[in-house]
């Protein structure tokens, strides 16, 4: 496990010691420093991280008054949404998951040109994607909380060349392209023990912080107790840095689904409860609309950012954006009205029951 500041390591150790008594798997991962304290959610050991999930974050994405004719903009709010997955942003890529700063910037520029507006994972699963009529939502997600994604310079701003710095620059050059994303973090995010400065900066500037487990574990290999320990322990650390920002999104390391898949959505360990409104996989295809009956909140697909002429290029962001652009896959297109869900009448059977009253077929 990566370095954790001493006070946090001691507290995390307590639940691992309990776990060691009921699982051989847990024993092999017990933190080194024993202590008699278990992690408690800040302020209240039984705090539910699903409370007040929106916190007004989507105000910058408000779409309009609802006066637009949905047919005129070919609105389809039952269409597919690309959830893009990034890892390292580096000049020297070492794996299929890595992108150079130039490649990352080029992809953002393409998204802006093609009418995409970034939203967070929280806004996506909350059905709070209130973007202008005729535009398309895209969810930018980053796994593993590496310094190449984000770190603060001596001036307190995002360091040049990091993903956040590049995103801010592209957004400045393309009004309406929101500089927001979701960062799925592990222990010591962005190389900062505890992550108090980095996580706070992201939260203060409209970015979302999600859970990626404490140890970046393959959860399919863990028993139920270890699954909950790994998720709850990481949530406890996030809560210490951001006590007023509920964690409602999680990405599964390696896309590895727990044997009891419900535990990725909700669970409890050592007095720390977690409840996610969306759990994200490692790659594959665009996600269904949050208003569609096809959406499974416990297994939301993502798309790896890469070019078509690479390994597994058929499933790359470049390939899927081509298909969304030419209509092979019909994209989510906003009607600009946050109170309605517009779509071609023939697609009505796909509308989820909970959104029937907001339906605006044409």
mmCIF file of C-alpha atoms in Angstrom:
data_model
loop_
_atom_site.group_PDB
_atom_site.id
_atom_site.type_symbol
_atom_site.label_atom_id
_atom_site.label_comp_id
_atom_site.label_asym_id
_atom_site.label_seq_id
_atom_site.Cartn_x
_atom_site.Cartn_y
_atom_site.Cartn_z
ATOM 1 C CA UNK A 1 0.000 0.000 0.000
ATOM 2 C CA UNK A 2 1.246 3.480 -0.760
ATOM 3 C CA UNK A 3 2.338 5.852 2.003
ATOM 4 C CA UNK A 4 -0.416 7.155 4.281
ATOM 5 C CA UNK A 5 0.227 9.817 6.904
ATOM 6 C CA UNK A 6 0.812 8.311 10.339
ATOM 7 C CA UNK A 7 -2.468 9.225 12.013
ATOM 8 C CA UNK A 8 -4.487 7.888 9.123
ATOM 9 C CA UNK A 9 -2.484 4.649 8.906
ATOM 10 C CA UNK A 10 -3.094 3.947 12.574
ATOM 11 C CA UNK A 11 -6.812 4.433 12.276
ATOM 12 C CA UNK A 12 -7.098 2.362 9.117
ATOM 13 C CA UNK A 13 -5.150 -0.454 10.732
ATOM 14 C CA UNK A 14 -7.873 -1.115 13.269
ATOM 15 C CA UNK A 15 -10.458 -2.373 10.808
ATOM 16 C CA UNK A 16 -7.822 -4.433 9.034
ATOM 17 C CA UNK A 17 -7.005 -6.163 12.325
ATOM 18 C CA UNK A 18 -10.670 -7.071 12.804
ATOM 19 C CA UNK A 19 -10.774 -8.275 9.225
ATOM 20 C CA UNK A 20 -7.689 -10.426 9.686
ATOM 21 C CA UNK A 21 -9.602 -12.546 12.165
ATOM 22 C CA UNK A 22 -12.205 -13.507 9.580
ATOM 23 C CA UNK A 23 -10.273 -13.686 6.310
ATOM 24 C CA UNK A 24 -6.890 -14.959 5.221
ATOM 25 C CA UNK A 25 -7.032 -12.515 2.341
ATOM 26 C CA UNK A 26 -7.378 -9.634 4.767
ATOM 27 C CA UNK A 27 -4.415 -10.827 6.773
ATOM 28 C CA UNK A 28 -2.136 -10.484 3.786
ATOM 29 C CA UNK A 29 -3.122 -6.825 3.354
ATOM 30 C CA UNK A 30 -3.175 -5.624 6.959
ATOM 31 C CA UNK A 31 -1.545 -2.174 7.351
ATOM 32 C CA UNK A 32 1.655 -2.352 9.339
ATOM 33 C CA UNK A 33 0.807 -0.173 12.337
ATOM 34 C CA UNK A 34 -1.746 -1.614 14.810
ATOM 35 C CA UNK A 35 -4.108 0.668 16.720
ATOM 36 C CA UNK A 36 -7.311 0.333 18.702
ATOM 37 C CA UNK A 37 -9.196 2.987 16.733
ATOM 38 C CA UNK A 38 -11.436 2.320 13.736
ATOM 39 C CA UNK A 39 -12.032 4.975 11.076
ATOM 40 C CA UNK A 40 -15.145 7.024 11.687
ATOM 41 C CA UNK A 41 -16.873 9.227 9.149
ATOM 42 C CA UNK A 42 -16.117 12.873 10.086
ATOM 43 C CA UNK A 43 -18.649 14.230 12.547
ATOM 44 C CA UNK A 44 -20.858 11.158 12.624
ATOM 45 C CA UNK A 45 -19.777 7.540 12.392
ATOM 46 C CA UNK A 46 -23.027 6.658 10.660
ATOM 47 C CA UNK A 47 -22.936 9.443 8.083
ATOM 48 C CA UNK A 48 -24.371 8.366 4.719
ATOM 49 C CA UNK A 49 -22.293 9.765 1.861
ATOM 50 C CA UNK A 50 -25.328 9.774 -0.404
ATOM 51 C CA UNK A 51 -26.967 12.662 1.436
ATOM 52 C CA UNK A 52 -27.307 15.934 -0.505
ATOM 53 C CA UNK A 53 -25.512 14.537 -3.568
ATOM 54 C CA UNK A 54 -25.912 17.479 -5.930
ATOM 55 C CA UNK A 55 -24.866 20.512 -3.830
ATOM 56 C CA UNK A 56 -25.838 22.805 -6.730
ATOM 57 C CA UNK A 57 -22.823 21.713 -8.759
ATOM 58 C CA UNK A 58 -24.628 21.764 -12.111
ATOM 59 C CA UNK A 59 -25.630 25.427 -12.109
ATOM 60 C CA UNK A 60 -22.950 26.134 -14.704
ATOM 61 C CA UNK A 61 -24.522 23.593 -17.041
ATOM 62 C CA UNK A 62 -28.030 25.026 -17.129
ATOM 63 C CA UNK A 63 -29.382 24.565 -20.604
ATOM 64 C CA UNK A 64 -32.135 27.094 -21.184
ATOM 65 C CA UNK A 65 -35.783 27.973 -20.765
ATOM 66 C CA UNK A 66 -37.260 25.011 -22.587
ATOM 67 C CA UNK A 67 -38.515 27.126 -25.507
ATOM 68 C CA UNK A 68 -36.540 25.189 -28.130
ATOM 69 C CA UNK A 69 -38.499 22.834 -30.344
ATOM 70 C CA UNK A 70 -36.888 19.429 -29.635
ATOM 71 C CA UNK A 71 -37.454 18.329 -33.224
ATOM 72 C CA UNK A 72 -35.571 21.372 -34.510
ATOM 73 C CA UNK A 73 -32.396 20.330 -32.677
ATOM 74 C CA UNK A 74 -33.045 16.591 -33.134
ATOM 75 C CA UNK A 75 -33.094 16.187 -29.379
ATOM 76 C CA UNK A 76 -32.706 12.665 -28.101
ATOM 77 C CA UNK A 77 -32.188 12.433 -24.374
ATOM 78 C CA UNK A 78 -32.365 8.653 -24.571
ATOM 79 C CA UNK A 79 -29.208 8.558 -26.693
ATOM 80 C CA UNK A 80 -25.783 7.266 -25.696
ATOM 81 C CA UNK A 81 -23.293 9.204 -23.578
ATOM 82 C CA UNK A 82 -19.512 8.754 -23.914
ATOM 83 C CA UNK A 83 -17.825 8.331 -20.531
ATOM 84 C CA UNK A 84 -14.129 8.650 -21.337
ATOM 85 C CA UNK A 85 -11.442 7.011 -19.194
ATOM 86 C CA UNK A 86 -7.964 8.491 -18.718
ATOM 87 C CA UNK A 87 -4.940 7.437 -16.701
ATOM 88 C CA UNK A 88 -1.472 8.922 -17.152
ATOM 89 C CA UNK A 89 -0.960 12.082 -19.228
ATOM 90 C CA UNK A 90 2.720 11.775 -20.060
ATOM 91 C CA UNK A 91 5.287 12.524 -22.765
ATOM 92 C CA UNK A 92 6.444 8.909 -22.539
ATOM 93 C CA UNK A 93 3.432 6.560 -22.590
ATOM 94 C CA UNK A 94 4.158 3.168 -21.058
ATOM 95 C CA UNK A 95 0.849 1.416 -21.632
ATOM 96 C CA UNK A 96 -2.280 1.444 -23.744
ATOM 97 C CA UNK A 97 -3.955 3.532 -21.045
ATOM 98 C CA UNK A 98 -1.491 6.453 -21.282
ATOM 99 C CA UNK A 99 -1.911 9.545 -23.458
ATOM 100 C CA UNK A 100 0.508 12.326 -24.300
ATOM 101 C CA UNK A 101 -0.439 15.914 -23.408
ATOM 102 C CA UNK A 102 -0.759 16.617 -27.131
ATOM 103 C CA UNK A 103 -3.137 13.682 -27.642
ATOM 104 C CA UNK A 104 -5.217 14.686 -24.647
ATOM 105 C CA UNK A 105 -5.490 18.277 -25.834
ATOM 106 C CA UNK A 106 -6.427 17.140 -29.350
ATOM 107 C CA UNK A 107 -9.225 14.945 -28.006
ATOM 108 C CA UNK A 108 -10.630 17.786 -25.912
ATOM 109 C CA UNK A 109 -10.470 20.089 -28.921
ATOM 110 C CA UNK A 110 -12.369 17.512 -30.957
ATOM 111 C CA UNK A 111 -15.049 17.199 -28.306
ATOM 112 C CA UNK A 112 -15.478 20.975 -28.211
ATOM 113 C CA UNK A 113 -15.728 21.217 -32.010
ATOM 114 C CA UNK A 114 -18.326 18.450 -32.157
ATOM 115 C CA UNK A 115 -20.660 20.069 -29.632
ATOM 116 C CA UNK A 116 -19.861 18.095 -26.484
ATOM 117 C CA UNK A 117 -20.185 19.670 -23.043
ATOM 118 C CA UNK A 118 -18.414 18.002 -20.086
ATOM 119 C CA UNK A 119 -20.490 16.946 -17.093
ATOM 120 C CA UNK A 120 -19.403 15.093 -13.972
ATOM 121 C CA UNK A 121 -20.233 11.498 -13.164
ATOM 122 C CA UNK A 122 -22.397 12.848 -10.337
ATOM 123 C CA UNK A 123 -24.396 14.955 -12.795
ATOM 124 C CA UNK A 124 -24.696 12.069 -15.243
ATOM 125 C CA UNK A 125 -26.116 9.509 -12.845
ATOM 126 C CA UNK A 126 -28.212 12.181 -11.133
ATOM 127 C CA UNK A 127 -29.865 13.068 -14.445
ATOM 128 C CA UNK A 128 -28.681 16.630 -13.875
ATOM 129 C CA UNK A 129 -27.105 17.233 -17.298
ATOM 130 C CA UNK A 130 -28.716 20.579 -17.994
ATOM 131 C CA UNK A 131 -26.733 21.612 -21.067
ATOM 132 C CA UNK A 132 -27.709 23.823 -24.026
ATOM 133 C CA UNK A 133 -30.122 22.578 -26.658
ATOM 134 C CA UNK A 134 -28.445 20.643 -29.439
ATOM 135 C CA UNK A 135 -25.308 19.791 -27.452
ATOM 136 C CA UNK A 136 -24.120 16.414 -26.180
ATOM 137 C CA UNK A 137 -22.827 15.486 -22.703
ATOM 138 C CA UNK A 138 -19.453 13.821 -22.214
ATOM 139 C CA UNK A 139 -18.105 12.549 -18.896
ATOM 140 C CA UNK A 140 -14.331 12.904 -18.462
ATOM 141 C CA UNK A 141 -13.020 10.462 -15.834
ATOM 142 C CA UNK A 142 -9.505 9.951 -14.481
ATOM 143 C CA UNK A 143 -8.336 6.861 -12.587
ATOM 144 C CA UNK A 144 -5.512 6.408 -10.049
ATOM 145 C CA UNK A 145 -5.024 10.092 -9.040
ATOM 146 C CA UNK A 146 -1.538 10.476 -10.516
ATOM 147 C CA UNK A 147 0.461 13.749 -10.479
ATOM 148 C CA UNK A 148 0.333 13.830 -14.283
ATOM 149 C CA UNK A 149 -3.412 14.388 -13.981
ATOM 150 C CA UNK A 150 -3.209 17.084 -11.347
ATOM 151 C CA UNK A 151 -0.755 18.695 -8.988
ATOM 152 C CA UNK A 152 -0.426 22.203 -7.633
ATOM 153 C CA UNK A 153 2.462 24.457 -8.548
ATOM 154 C CA UNK A 154 4.194 26.859 -6.188
ATOM 155 C CA UNK A 155 1.676 29.534 -7.197
ATOM 156 C CA UNK A 156 -1.219 27.355 -5.997
ATOM 157 C CA UNK A 157 -2.490 26.750 -9.521
ATOM 158 C CA UNK A 158 -2.549 23.493 -11.541
ATOM 159 C CA UNK A 159 0.953 22.698 -12.733
ATOM 160 C CA UNK A 160 1.565 23.317 -16.455
ATOM 161 C CA UNK A 161 1.068 20.264 -18.650
ATOM 162 C CA UNK A 162 -1.180 18.406 -16.235
ATOM 163 C CA UNK A 163 -4.580 17.194 -17.392
ATOM 164 C CA UNK A 164 -6.388 19.825 -15.327
ATOM 165 C CA UNK A 165 -4.203 22.625 -16.714
ATOM 166 C CA UNK A 166 -4.855 21.477 -20.296
ATOM 167 C CA UNK A 167 -8.598 21.151 -19.681
ATOM 168 C CA UNK A 168 -8.743 24.686 -18.272
ATOM 169 C CA UNK A 169 -6.900 26.042 -21.298
ATOM 170 C CA UNK A 170 -9.204 24.303 -23.786
ATOM 171 C CA UNK A 171 -12.284 25.510 -21.900
ATOM 172 C CA UNK A 172 -10.965 29.078 -21.967
ATOM 173 C CA UNK A 173 -10.613 28.865 -25.741
ATOM 174 C CA UNK A 174 -14.052 27.275 -26.225
ATOM 175 C CA UNK A 175 -16.802 29.107 -24.309
ATOM 176 C CA UNK A 176 -19.451 26.627 -23.194
ATOM 177 C CA UNK A 177 -16.962 23.757 -22.871
ATOM 178 C CA UNK A 178 -17.150 23.283 -19.113
ATOM 179 C CA UNK A 179 -13.843 22.555 -17.323
ATOM 180 C CA UNK A 180 -15.201 19.743 -15.136
ATOM 181 C CA UNK A 181 -14.274 16.089 -14.692
ATOM 182 C CA UNK A 182 -14.434 13.270 -12.160
ATOM 183 C CA UNK A 183 -11.265 11.980 -10.487
ATOM 184 C CA UNK A 184 -11.395 8.465 -9.047
ATOM 185 C CA UNK A 185 -8.737 8.508 -6.362
ATOM 186 C CA UNK A 186 -6.776 6.068 -4.222
ATOM 187 C CA UNK A 187 -4.668 6.587 -1.086
ATOM 188 C CA UNK A 188 -2.375 9.647 -1.179
ATOM 189 C CA UNK A 189 -4.019 11.199 -4.254
ATOM 190 C CA UNK A 190 -1.783 13.040 -6.723
ATOM 191 C CA UNK A 191 1.272 12.191 -4.651
ATOM 192 C CA UNK A 192 0.057 14.196 -1.647
ATOM 193 C CA UNK A 193 -0.297 12.266 1.648
ATOM 194 C CA UNK A 194 -3.933 12.673 2.678
ATOM 195 C CA UNK A 195 -4.738 14.785 -0.376
ATOM 196 C CA UNK A 196 -6.061 17.677 1.650
ATOM 197 C CA UNK A 197 -4.799 20.499 -0.590
ATOM 198 C CA UNK A 198 -5.292 18.810 -3.944
ATOM 199 C CA UNK A 199 -8.740 17.381 -3.244
ATOM 200 C CA UNK A 200 -9.935 20.679 -1.792
ATOM 201 C CA UNK A 201 -8.719 22.604 -4.848
ATOM 202 C CA UNK A 202 -10.556 20.230 -7.186
ATOM 203 C CA UNK A 203 -13.749 20.376 -5.134
ATOM 204 C CA UNK A 204 -13.612 24.171 -4.854
ATOM 205 C CA UNK A 205 -13.328 24.463 -8.642
ATOM 206 C CA UNK A 206 -16.273 22.237 -9.580
ATOM 207 C CA UNK A 207 -14.488 18.919 -10.135
ATOM 208 C CA UNK A 208 -15.840 15.716 -8.597
ATOM 209 C CA UNK A 209 -13.839 13.337 -6.398
ATOM 210 C CA UNK A 210 -14.857 9.683 -6.570
ATOM 211 C CA UNK A 211 -13.725 6.427 -4.946
ATOM 212 C CA UNK A 212 -11.250 4.033 -6.616
ATOM 213 C CA UNK A 213 -10.571 1.936 -3.456
ATOM 214 C CA UNK A 214 -7.729 2.493 -1.017
ATOM 215 C CA UNK A 215 -5.331 -0.083 -2.463
ATOM 216 C CA UNK A 216 -6.459 -0.266 -6.117
ATOM 217 C CA UNK A 217 -7.560 -3.833 -5.505
ATOM 218 C CA UNK A 218 -9.127 -6.364 -7.876
ATOM 219 C CA UNK A 219 -12.374 -6.693 -5.934
ATOM 220 C CA UNK A 220 -13.468 -9.906 -7.657
ATOM 221 C CA UNK A 221 -10.695 -11.661 -5.712
ATOM 222 C CA UNK A 222 -11.757 -10.281 -2.315
ATOM 223 C CA UNK A 223 -14.333 -11.538 0.153
ATOM 224 C CA UNK A 224 -17.231 -9.316 1.213
ATOM 225 C CA UNK A 225 -15.461 -7.936 4.279
ATOM 226 C CA UNK A 226 -12.344 -6.954 2.341
ATOM 227 C CA UNK A 227 -14.407 -5.312 -0.428
ATOM 228 C CA UNK A 228 -16.129 -3.101 2.126
ATOM 229 C CA UNK A 229 -12.865 -2.382 3.958
ATOM 230 C CA UNK A 230 -11.112 -1.228 0.783
ATOM 231 C CA UNK A 231 -13.973 1.056 -0.279
ATOM 232 C CA UNK A 232 -14.909 2.391 3.162
ATOM 233 C CA UNK A 233 -11.292 3.075 4.153
ATOM 234 C CA UNK A 234 -10.748 5.180 1.052
ATOM 235 C CA UNK A 235 -14.011 6.998 1.597
ATOM 236 C CA UNK A 236 -12.941 7.794 5.148
ATOM 237 C CA UNK A 237 -9.778 9.439 3.835
ATOM 238 C CA UNK A 238 -11.721 11.425 1.217
ATOM 239 C CA UNK A 239 -14.205 12.519 3.877
ATOM 240 C CA UNK A 240 -11.345 13.836 6.017
ATOM 241 C CA UNK A 241 -10.242 16.081 3.151
ATOM 242 C CA UNK A 242 -13.772 16.951 1.936
ATOM 243 C CA UNK A 243 -16.191 16.556 4.861
ATOM 244 C CA UNK A 244 -18.949 18.497 3.091
ATOM 245 C CA UNK A 245 -18.754 16.773 -0.306
ATOM 246 C CA UNK A 246 -20.546 13.412 -0.443
ATOM 247 C CA UNK A 247 -18.868 10.680 -2.470
ATOM 248 C CA UNK A 248 -21.460 9.285 -4.887
ATOM 249 C CA UNK A 249 -19.338 7.840 -7.718
ATOM 250 C CA UNK A 250 -16.948 4.900 -7.834
ATOM 251 C CA UNK A 251 -14.758 3.317 -10.513
ATOM 252 C CA UNK A 252 -13.802 -0.332 -10.137
ATOM 253 C CA UNK A 253 -10.027 -0.928 -10.433
ATOM 254 C CA UNK A 254 -9.379 -3.024 -13.568
ATOM 255 C CA UNK A 255 -13.167 -3.111 -14.017
ATOM 256 C CA UNK A 256 -13.116 -5.936 -11.470
ATOM 257 C CA UNK A 257 -16.644 -6.497 -10.129
ATOM 258 C CA UNK A 258 -17.074 -7.913 -6.600
ATOM 259 C CA UNK A 259 -18.673 -11.338 -6.367
ATOM 260 C CA UNK A 260 -21.437 -9.605 -4.419
ATOM 261 C CA UNK A 261 -21.839 -6.741 -6.914
ATOM 262 C CA UNK A 262 -24.204 -4.837 -4.619
ATOM 263 C CA UNK A 263 -21.251 -4.089 -2.327
ATOM 264 C CA UNK A 264 -19.786 -1.763 -4.958
ATOM 265 C CA UNK A 265 -22.927 0.355 -4.664
ATOM 266 C CA UNK A 266 -23.506 0.324 -0.924
ATOM 267 C CA UNK A 267 -21.877 -1.075 2.178
ATOM 268 C CA UNK A 268 -20.355 -0.303 5.573
ATOM 269 C CA UNK A 269 -17.187 -1.067 7.483
ATOM 270 C CA UNK A 270 -15.843 0.165 10.803
ATOM 271 C CA UNK A 271 -18.667 2.677 11.171
ATOM 272 C CA UNK A 272 -18.126 4.199 7.728
ATOM 273 C CA UNK A 273 -21.068 3.861 5.359
ATOM 274 C CA UNK A 274 -20.879 4.414 1.615
ATOM 275 C CA UNK A 275 -23.579 4.611 -1.019
ATOM 276 C CA UNK A 276 -22.766 5.251 -4.688
ATOM 277 C CA UNK A 277 -25.302 6.382 -7.256
ATOM 278 C CA UNK A 278 -22.996 5.157 -10.026
ATOM 279 C CA UNK A 279 -20.292 2.461 -10.336
ATOM 280 C CA UNK A 280 -18.067 2.596 -13.430
ATOM 281 C CA UNK A 281 -16.347 -0.184 -15.338
ATOM 282 C CA UNK A 282 -12.971 -0.033 -17.096
ATOM 283 C CA UNK A 283 -14.004 0.358 -20.720
ATOM 284 C CA UNK A 284 -16.006 -0.921 -23.659
ATOM 285 C CA UNK A 285 -18.717 1.302 -25.113
ATOM 286 C CA UNK A 286 -20.808 4.447 -24.583
ATOM 287 C CA UNK A 287 -23.131 4.483 -21.590
ATOM 288 C CA UNK A 288 -26.929 4.478 -21.840
ATOM 289 C CA UNK A 289 -28.770 7.675 -20.987
ATOM 290 C CA UNK A 290 -29.541 8.165 -17.295
ATOM 291 C CA UNK A 291 -33.215 8.326 -18.343
ATOM 292 C CA UNK A 292 -33.073 4.995 -20.166
ATOM 293 C CA UNK A 293 -34.236 1.693 -18.740
ATOM 294 C CA UNK A 294 -30.994 0.244 -20.157
ATOM 295 C CA UNK A 295 -28.804 2.001 -17.580
ATOM 296 C CA UNK A 296 -27.417 -0.247 -14.831
ATOM 297 C CA UNK A 297 -26.057 2.102 -12.108
ATOM 298 C CA UNK A 298 -23.883 -0.716 -10.784
ATOM 299 C CA UNK A 299 -22.076 -1.330 -14.090
ATOM 300 C CA UNK A 300 -21.718 1.826 -16.171
ATOM 301 C CA UNK A 301 -19.466 1.313 -19.199
ATOM 302 C CA UNK A 302 -16.625 3.653 -20.089
ATOM 303 C CA UNK A 303 -14.441 4.164 -23.143
ATOM 304 C CA UNK A 304 -10.655 4.109 -23.042
ATOM 305 C CA UNK A 305 -9.107 7.235 -24.548
ATOM 306 C CA UNK A 306 -6.972 6.092 -27.484
ATOM 307 C CA UNK A 307 -6.699 6.131 -31.281
ATOM 308 C CA UNK A 308 -8.210 3.605 -33.664
ATOM 309 C CA UNK A 309 -4.821 2.434 -34.993
ATOM 310 C CA UNK A 310 -3.776 0.971 -31.635
ATOM 311 C CA UNK A 311 -4.347 -2.294 -29.784
ATOM 312 C CA UNK A 312 -8.089 -2.718 -29.173
ATOM 313 C CA UNK A 313 -8.586 0.395 -31.308
ATOM 314 C CA UNK A 314 -12.062 -0.747 -32.330
ATOM 315 C CA UNK A 315 -13.169 0.088 -28.791
ATOM 316 C CA UNK A 316 -11.222 3.344 -28.547
ATOM 317 C CA UNK A 317 -12.558 6.819 -27.891
ATOM 318 C CA UNK A 318 -11.639 7.801 -31.432
ATOM 319 C CA UNK A 319 -13.684 4.937 -32.904
ATOM 320 C CA UNK A 320 -16.732 5.538 -30.708
ATOM 321 C CA UNK A 321 -16.708 9.288 -31.305
ATOM 322 C CA UNK A 322 -16.702 8.534 -35.040
ATOM 323 C CA UNK A 323 -19.765 6.305 -34.598
ATOM 324 C CA UNK A 324 -21.559 8.864 -32.456
ATOM 325 C CA UNK A 325 -20.730 11.525 -35.015
ATOM 326 C CA UNK A 326 -22.007 9.671 -38.077
ATOM 327 C CA UNK A 327 -25.125 8.328 -36.370
ATOM 328 C CA UNK A 328 -24.069 4.673 -36.260
ATOM 329 C CA UNK A 329 -24.674 5.091 -32.541
ATOM 330 C CA UNK A 330 -27.260 7.743 -31.754
ATOM 331 C CA UNK A 331 -25.878 10.256 -29.245
ATOM 332 C CA UNK A 332 -27.653 11.927 -26.371
ATOM 333 C CA UNK A 333 -28.681 15.356 -27.674
ATOM 334 C CA UNK A 334 -30.102 17.853 -25.200
ATOM 335 C CA UNK A 335 -33.408 19.699 -25.611
ATOM 336 C CA UNK A 336 -32.108 22.499 -23.387
ATOM 337 C CA UNK A 337 -34.923 22.100 -20.861
ATOM 338 C CA UNK A 338 -33.931 20.679 -17.449
ATOM 339 C CA UNK A 339 -37.538 19.782 -16.669
ATOM 340 C CA UNK A 340 -38.240 17.505 -19.648
ATOM 341 C CA UNK A 341 -36.848 14.417 -21.369
ATOM 342 C CA UNK A 342 -37.214 14.756 -25.144
ATOM 343 C CA UNK A 343 -36.810 11.964 -27.679
ATOM 344 C CA UNK A 344 -38.224 10.666 -30.980
ATOM 345 C CA UNK A 345 -41.567 9.014 -30.281
ATOM 346 C CA UNK A 346 -40.408 5.645 -31.609
ATOM 347 C CA UNK A 347 -37.939 5.402 -28.722
ATOM 348 C CA UNK A 348 -40.590 5.735 -26.015
ATOM 349 C CA UNK A 349 -40.309 2.072 -24.889
ATOM 350 C CA UNK A 350 -36.736 2.768 -23.702
ATOM 351 C CA UNK A 351 -37.763 5.478 -21.234
ATOM 352 C CA UNK A 352 -37.306 4.420 -17.609
ATOM 353 C CA UNK A 353 -40.485 4.363 -15.522
ATOM 354 C CA UNK A 354 -39.195 6.987 -13.056
ATOM 355 C CA UNK A 355 -39.008 9.575 -15.857
ATOM 356 C CA UNK A 356 -42.399 9.006 -17.493
ATOM 357 C CA UNK A 357 -43.871 12.261 -16.196
ATOM 358 C CA UNK A 358 -41.050 14.308 -17.751
ATOM 359 C CA UNK A 359 -41.419 12.679 -21.182
ATOM 360 C CA UNK A 360 -41.599 14.973 -24.189
ATOM 361 C CA UNK A 361 -41.793 12.699 -27.255
ATOM 362 C CA UNK A 362 -42.081 14.199 -30.709
#
